[in-house]
Coordinates of C-alpha atoms and ligand atoms in Angstrom, one line a residue:
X1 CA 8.5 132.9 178.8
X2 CA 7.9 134.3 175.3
X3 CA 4.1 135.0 174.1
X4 CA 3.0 135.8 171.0
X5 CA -0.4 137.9 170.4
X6 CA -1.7 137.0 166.9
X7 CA -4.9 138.8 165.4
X8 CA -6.6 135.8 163.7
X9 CA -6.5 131.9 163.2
X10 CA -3.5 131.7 160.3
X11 CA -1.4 133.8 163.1
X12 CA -2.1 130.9 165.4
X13 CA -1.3 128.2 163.1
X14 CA 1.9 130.6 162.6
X15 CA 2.9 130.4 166.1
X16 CA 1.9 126.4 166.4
X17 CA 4.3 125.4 164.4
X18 CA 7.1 127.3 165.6
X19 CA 5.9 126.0 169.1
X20 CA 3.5 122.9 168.9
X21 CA 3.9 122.7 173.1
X22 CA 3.2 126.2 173.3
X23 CA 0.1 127.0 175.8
X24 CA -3.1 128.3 174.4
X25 CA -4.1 131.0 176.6
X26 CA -7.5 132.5 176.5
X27 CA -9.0 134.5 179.4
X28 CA -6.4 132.6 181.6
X29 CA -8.9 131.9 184.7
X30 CA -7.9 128.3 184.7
X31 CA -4.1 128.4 183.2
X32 CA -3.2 130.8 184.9
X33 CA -4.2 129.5 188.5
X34 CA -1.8 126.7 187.6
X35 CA 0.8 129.2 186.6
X36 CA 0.8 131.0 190.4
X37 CA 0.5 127.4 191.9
X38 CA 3.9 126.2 189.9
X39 CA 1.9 123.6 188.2
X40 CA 2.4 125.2 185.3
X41 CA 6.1 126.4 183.5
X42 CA 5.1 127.4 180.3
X43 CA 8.2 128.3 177.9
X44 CA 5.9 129.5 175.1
X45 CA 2.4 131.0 175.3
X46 CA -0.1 131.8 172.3
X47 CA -3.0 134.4 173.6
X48 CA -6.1 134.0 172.1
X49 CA -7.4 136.8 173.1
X50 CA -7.3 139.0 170.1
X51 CA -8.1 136.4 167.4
X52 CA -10.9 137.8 165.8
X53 CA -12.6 134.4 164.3
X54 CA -13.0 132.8 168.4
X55 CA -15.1 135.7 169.1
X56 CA -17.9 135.4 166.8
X57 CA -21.3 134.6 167.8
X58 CA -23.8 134.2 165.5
X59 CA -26.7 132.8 167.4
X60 CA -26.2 128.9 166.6
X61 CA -22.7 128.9 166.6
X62 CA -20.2 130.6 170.0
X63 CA -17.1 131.2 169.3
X64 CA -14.6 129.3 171.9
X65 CA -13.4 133.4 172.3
X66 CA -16.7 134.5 173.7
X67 CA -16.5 135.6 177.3
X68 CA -19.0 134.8 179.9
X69 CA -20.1 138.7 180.0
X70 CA -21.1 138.4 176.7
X71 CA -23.3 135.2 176.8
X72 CA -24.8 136.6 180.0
X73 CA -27.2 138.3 177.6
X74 CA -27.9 135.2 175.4
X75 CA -31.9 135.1 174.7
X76 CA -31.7 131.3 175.9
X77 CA -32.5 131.3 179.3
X78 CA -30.2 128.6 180.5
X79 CA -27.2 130.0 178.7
X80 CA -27.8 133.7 180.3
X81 CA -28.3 131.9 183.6
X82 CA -25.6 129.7 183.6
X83 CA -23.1 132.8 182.5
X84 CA -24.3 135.0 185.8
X85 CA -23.6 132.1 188.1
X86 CA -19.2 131.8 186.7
X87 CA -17.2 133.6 189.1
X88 CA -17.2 137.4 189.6
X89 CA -17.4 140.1 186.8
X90 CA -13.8 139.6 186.8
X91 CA -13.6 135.9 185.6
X92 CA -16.8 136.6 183.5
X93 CA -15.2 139.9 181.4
X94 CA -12.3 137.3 180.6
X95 CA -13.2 133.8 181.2
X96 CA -14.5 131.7 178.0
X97 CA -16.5 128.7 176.5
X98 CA -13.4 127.7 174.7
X99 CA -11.8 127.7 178.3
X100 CA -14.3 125.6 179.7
X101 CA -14.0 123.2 176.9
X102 CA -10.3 123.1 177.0
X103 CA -10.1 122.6 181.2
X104 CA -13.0 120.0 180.4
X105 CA -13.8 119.5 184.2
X106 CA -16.3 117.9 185.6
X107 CA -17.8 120.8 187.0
X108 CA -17.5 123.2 184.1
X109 CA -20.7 125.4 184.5
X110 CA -21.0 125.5 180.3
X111 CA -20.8 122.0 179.9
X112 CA -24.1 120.8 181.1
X113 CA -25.7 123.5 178.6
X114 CA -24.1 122.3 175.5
X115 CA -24.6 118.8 176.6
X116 CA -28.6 119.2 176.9
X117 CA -28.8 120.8 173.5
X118 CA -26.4 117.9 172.2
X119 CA -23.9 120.9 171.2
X120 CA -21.2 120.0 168.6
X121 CA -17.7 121.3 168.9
X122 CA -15.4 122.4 166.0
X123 CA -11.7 121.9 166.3
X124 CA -9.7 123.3 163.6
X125 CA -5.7 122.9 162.9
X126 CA -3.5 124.3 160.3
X127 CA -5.1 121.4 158.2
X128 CA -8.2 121.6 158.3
X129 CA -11.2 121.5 160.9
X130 CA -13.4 118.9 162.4
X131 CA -16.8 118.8 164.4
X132 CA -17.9 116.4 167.1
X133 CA -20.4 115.4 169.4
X134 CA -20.0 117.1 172.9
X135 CA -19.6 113.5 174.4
X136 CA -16.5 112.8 171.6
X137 CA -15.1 115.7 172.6
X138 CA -15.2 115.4 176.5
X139 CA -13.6 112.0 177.4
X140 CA -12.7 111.9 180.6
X141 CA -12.0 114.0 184.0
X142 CA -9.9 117.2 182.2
X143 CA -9.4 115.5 179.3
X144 CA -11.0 116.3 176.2
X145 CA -10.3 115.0 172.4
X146 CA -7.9 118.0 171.3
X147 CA -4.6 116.7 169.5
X148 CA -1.4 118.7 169.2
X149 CA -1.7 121.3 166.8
X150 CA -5.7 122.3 167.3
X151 CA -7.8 124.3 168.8
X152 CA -11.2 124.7 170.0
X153 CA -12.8 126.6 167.4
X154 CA -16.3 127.1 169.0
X155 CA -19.7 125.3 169.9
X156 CA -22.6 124.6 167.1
X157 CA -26.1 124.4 168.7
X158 CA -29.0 122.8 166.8
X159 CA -31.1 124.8 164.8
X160 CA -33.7 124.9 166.9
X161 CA -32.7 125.5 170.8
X162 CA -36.0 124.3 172.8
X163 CA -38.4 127.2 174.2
X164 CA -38.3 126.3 177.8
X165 CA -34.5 126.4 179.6
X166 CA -33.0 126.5 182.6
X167 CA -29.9 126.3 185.0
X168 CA -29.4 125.5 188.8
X169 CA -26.3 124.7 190.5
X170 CA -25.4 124.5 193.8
X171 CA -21.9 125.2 195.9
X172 CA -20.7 125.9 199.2
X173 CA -21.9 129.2 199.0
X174 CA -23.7 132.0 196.6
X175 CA -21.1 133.0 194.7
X176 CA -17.7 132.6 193.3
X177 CA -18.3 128.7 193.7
X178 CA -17.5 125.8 191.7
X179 CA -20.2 123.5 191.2
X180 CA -20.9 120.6 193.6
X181 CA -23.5 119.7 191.4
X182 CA -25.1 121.3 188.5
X183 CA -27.8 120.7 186.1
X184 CA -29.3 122.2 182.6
X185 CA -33.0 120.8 181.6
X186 CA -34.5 121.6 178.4
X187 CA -38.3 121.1 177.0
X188 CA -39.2 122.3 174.0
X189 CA -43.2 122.0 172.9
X190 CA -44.0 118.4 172.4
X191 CA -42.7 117.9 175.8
X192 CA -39.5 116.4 174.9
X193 CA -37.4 117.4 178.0
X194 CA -33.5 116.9 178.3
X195 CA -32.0 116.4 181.8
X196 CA -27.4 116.9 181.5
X197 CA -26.0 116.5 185.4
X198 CA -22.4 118.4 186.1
X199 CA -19.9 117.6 188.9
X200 CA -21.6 114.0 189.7
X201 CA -19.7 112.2 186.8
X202 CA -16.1 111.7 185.2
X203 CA -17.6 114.2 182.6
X204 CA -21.4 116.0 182.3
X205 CA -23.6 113.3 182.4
X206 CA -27.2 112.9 180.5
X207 CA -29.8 111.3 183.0
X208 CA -31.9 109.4 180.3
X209 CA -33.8 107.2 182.1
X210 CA -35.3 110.3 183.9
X211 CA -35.5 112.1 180.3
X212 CA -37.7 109.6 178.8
X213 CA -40.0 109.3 181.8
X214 CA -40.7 112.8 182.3
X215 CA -41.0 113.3 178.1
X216 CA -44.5 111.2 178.2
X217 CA -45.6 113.4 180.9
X218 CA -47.5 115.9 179.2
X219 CA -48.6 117.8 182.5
X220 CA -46.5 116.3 185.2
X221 CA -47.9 115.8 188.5
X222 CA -46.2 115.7 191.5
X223 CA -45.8 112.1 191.6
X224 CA -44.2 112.5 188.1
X225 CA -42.0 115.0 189.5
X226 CA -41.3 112.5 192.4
X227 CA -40.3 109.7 190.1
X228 CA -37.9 112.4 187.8
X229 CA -36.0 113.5 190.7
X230 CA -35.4 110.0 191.6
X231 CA -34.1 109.0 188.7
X232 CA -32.0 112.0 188.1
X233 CA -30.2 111.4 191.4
X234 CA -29.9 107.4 190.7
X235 CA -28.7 108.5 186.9
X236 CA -26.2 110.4 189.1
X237 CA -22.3 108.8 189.2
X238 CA -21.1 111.4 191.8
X239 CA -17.6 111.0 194.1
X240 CA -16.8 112.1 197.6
X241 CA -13.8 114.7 197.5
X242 CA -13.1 117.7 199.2
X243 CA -16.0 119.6 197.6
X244 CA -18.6 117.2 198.9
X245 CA -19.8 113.9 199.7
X246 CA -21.6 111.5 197.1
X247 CA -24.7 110.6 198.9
X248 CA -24.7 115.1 199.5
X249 CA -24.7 115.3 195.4
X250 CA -26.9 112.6 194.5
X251 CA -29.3 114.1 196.6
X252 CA -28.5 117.5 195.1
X253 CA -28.7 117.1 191.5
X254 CA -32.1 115.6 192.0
X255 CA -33.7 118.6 193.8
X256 CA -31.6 121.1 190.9
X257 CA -33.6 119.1 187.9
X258 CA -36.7 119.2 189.7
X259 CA -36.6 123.1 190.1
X260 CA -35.0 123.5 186.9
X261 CA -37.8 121.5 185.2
X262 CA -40.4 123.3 187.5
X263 CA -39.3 126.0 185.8
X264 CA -39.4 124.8 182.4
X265 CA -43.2 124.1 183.1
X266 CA -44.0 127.3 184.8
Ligands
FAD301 C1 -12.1 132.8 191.0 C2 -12.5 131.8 189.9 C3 -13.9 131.5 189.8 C4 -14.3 130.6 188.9 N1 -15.7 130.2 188.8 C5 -16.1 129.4 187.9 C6 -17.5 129.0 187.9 O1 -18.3 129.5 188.6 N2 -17.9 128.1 186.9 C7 -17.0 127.5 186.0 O2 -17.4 126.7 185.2 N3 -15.6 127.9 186.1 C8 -15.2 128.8 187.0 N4 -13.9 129.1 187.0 C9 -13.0 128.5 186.0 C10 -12.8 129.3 184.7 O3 -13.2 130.6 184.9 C11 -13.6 128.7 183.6 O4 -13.3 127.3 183.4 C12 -13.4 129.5 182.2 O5 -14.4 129.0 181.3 C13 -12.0 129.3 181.7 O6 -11.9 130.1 180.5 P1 -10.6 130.9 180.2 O7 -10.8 131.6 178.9 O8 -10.1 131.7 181.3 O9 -9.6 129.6 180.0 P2 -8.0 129.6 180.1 O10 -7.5 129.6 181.5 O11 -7.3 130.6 179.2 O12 -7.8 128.2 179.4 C14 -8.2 127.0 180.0 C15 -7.7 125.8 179.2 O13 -8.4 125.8 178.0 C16 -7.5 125.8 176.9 N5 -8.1 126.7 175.9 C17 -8.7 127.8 176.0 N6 -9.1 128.3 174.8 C18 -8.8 127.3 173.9 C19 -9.1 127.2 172.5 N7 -9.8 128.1 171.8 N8 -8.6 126.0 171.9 C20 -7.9 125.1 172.6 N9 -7.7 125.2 174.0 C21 -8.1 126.3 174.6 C22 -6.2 126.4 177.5 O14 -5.1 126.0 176.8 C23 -6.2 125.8 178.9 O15 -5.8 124.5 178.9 C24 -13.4 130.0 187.9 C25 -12.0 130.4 188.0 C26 -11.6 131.3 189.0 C27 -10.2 131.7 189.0

């Protein structure tokens, strides 16, 4: 296995075209755990690690090279949140956005985040670069819209990232979990509140209907709250699989949005 260990993105570029199959490796919490399993037989890796331009973070824009350690101690509630609950301090001092955008899963605890602020991703290539809408870029179970050649430059958030944010997931246990269902909710002054639902859909899902509903509410009352969290859940499109059951998660992401938008109001 050769691997290369360039400083910046024209080093990349470098190194794609030598070998365009060549794995991207970042903080190597998800490849990697194909790697030991055999599922992976890489002949060529690129590490990201060092490339200076993945790890910027400017406030509206993370680079795909920032590690969950570092966002841990984002001012936007959610984001800070969401980063405490990946892993141990092992996977967060190594595991990255970019990572969870390139393993794209269902459950990826960054996902719902960029989805409720309607995050844009930027792909660049030896070409050129190109941003899209969160739900261009995630397309399917583990599959995202990256061609050959690219990579996941980093996330854009909107100018304005609403006040009130929060995060609530739930697994089989505390900690060092994956998600059986997740949830990020947003409200920002006017009320406009943003529900995005992890681990219940092919990719994050945005509950809408529940969205629009609980947006009119200027001071929700517990019926309000009733009818939200019944929405959320029937918004839900979860699976059975060896995580949990589907009547378990549509249940589940219904109670998350309703604490996570409890807090919100609080
Ligand atoms: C013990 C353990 C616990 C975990 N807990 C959680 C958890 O609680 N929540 C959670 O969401 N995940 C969890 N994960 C999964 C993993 O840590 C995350 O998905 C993390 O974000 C992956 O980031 P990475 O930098 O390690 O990615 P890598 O493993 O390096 O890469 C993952 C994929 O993304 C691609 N990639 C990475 N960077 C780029 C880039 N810039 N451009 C293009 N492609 C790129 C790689 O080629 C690869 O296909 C856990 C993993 C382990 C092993």
């Amino acid at each position: 296995m050769e691997i290369v260990r360039p400083q910046n993105l024209a080093g990349v570029f470098d190194a794609l075209e030598l070998s365009p199959d060549a794995l991207l490796l970042a903080g190597g919490t998800d490849s990697m755990v194909l790697v030991n399993a055999g599922a992976l037989r890489p002949d060529n890796v690129i590490s990201l690690r060092n490339v200076k331009e993945l790890k910027i973070w400017d406030g509206g824009f993370i680079g795909a090279g920032v590690t969950y350690a570092r966002l841990e101690h984002s001012d936007v509630a959610a984001l800070a949140e969401l980063s405490r609950t990946v892993g141990s301090p092992q996977i967060r001092a190594v595991g990255t956005l970019g990572g969870n955008l390139g393993t794209a899963s269902p459950a990826g605890d960054a996902l719902p985040f960029l989805a409720a602020v309607d995050a844009a991703v930027e792909l660049v290539s030896g070409s050129g670069s190109r941003v899209m809408a969160w739900d261009e870029f995630l397309t399917g179970p583990k599959k995202n819209a990256l061609e050959p050649g690219e990579l996941i430059l980093g996330a854009h958030l909107p100018d304005v990232v609403p006040e009130r944010t929060a995060f609530a997931k739930i697994g089989v246990r505390q900690a060092m979990v994956i998600s059986i269902a997740s949830v990020c909710v947003t409200r920002d002054r006017a009320g406009i509140t943003t529900v995005a639902m992890g681990a219940v859909g092919p990719t994050v899902l945005r509950a809408r209907g529940a969205e629009e509903m609980i947006s009119g509410e200027a001071a929700p009352s517990e019926a309000a709250l009733d009818e939200f969290q019944r929405l959320v859940s029937e918004e839900a499109r979860p699976i059975t699989d060896h995580r949990s059951t589907e009547e378990y998660r549509r249940m589940a992401v219904g109670v998350l949005a309703r604490r996570a938008l409890e807090r919100c109001l609080a």
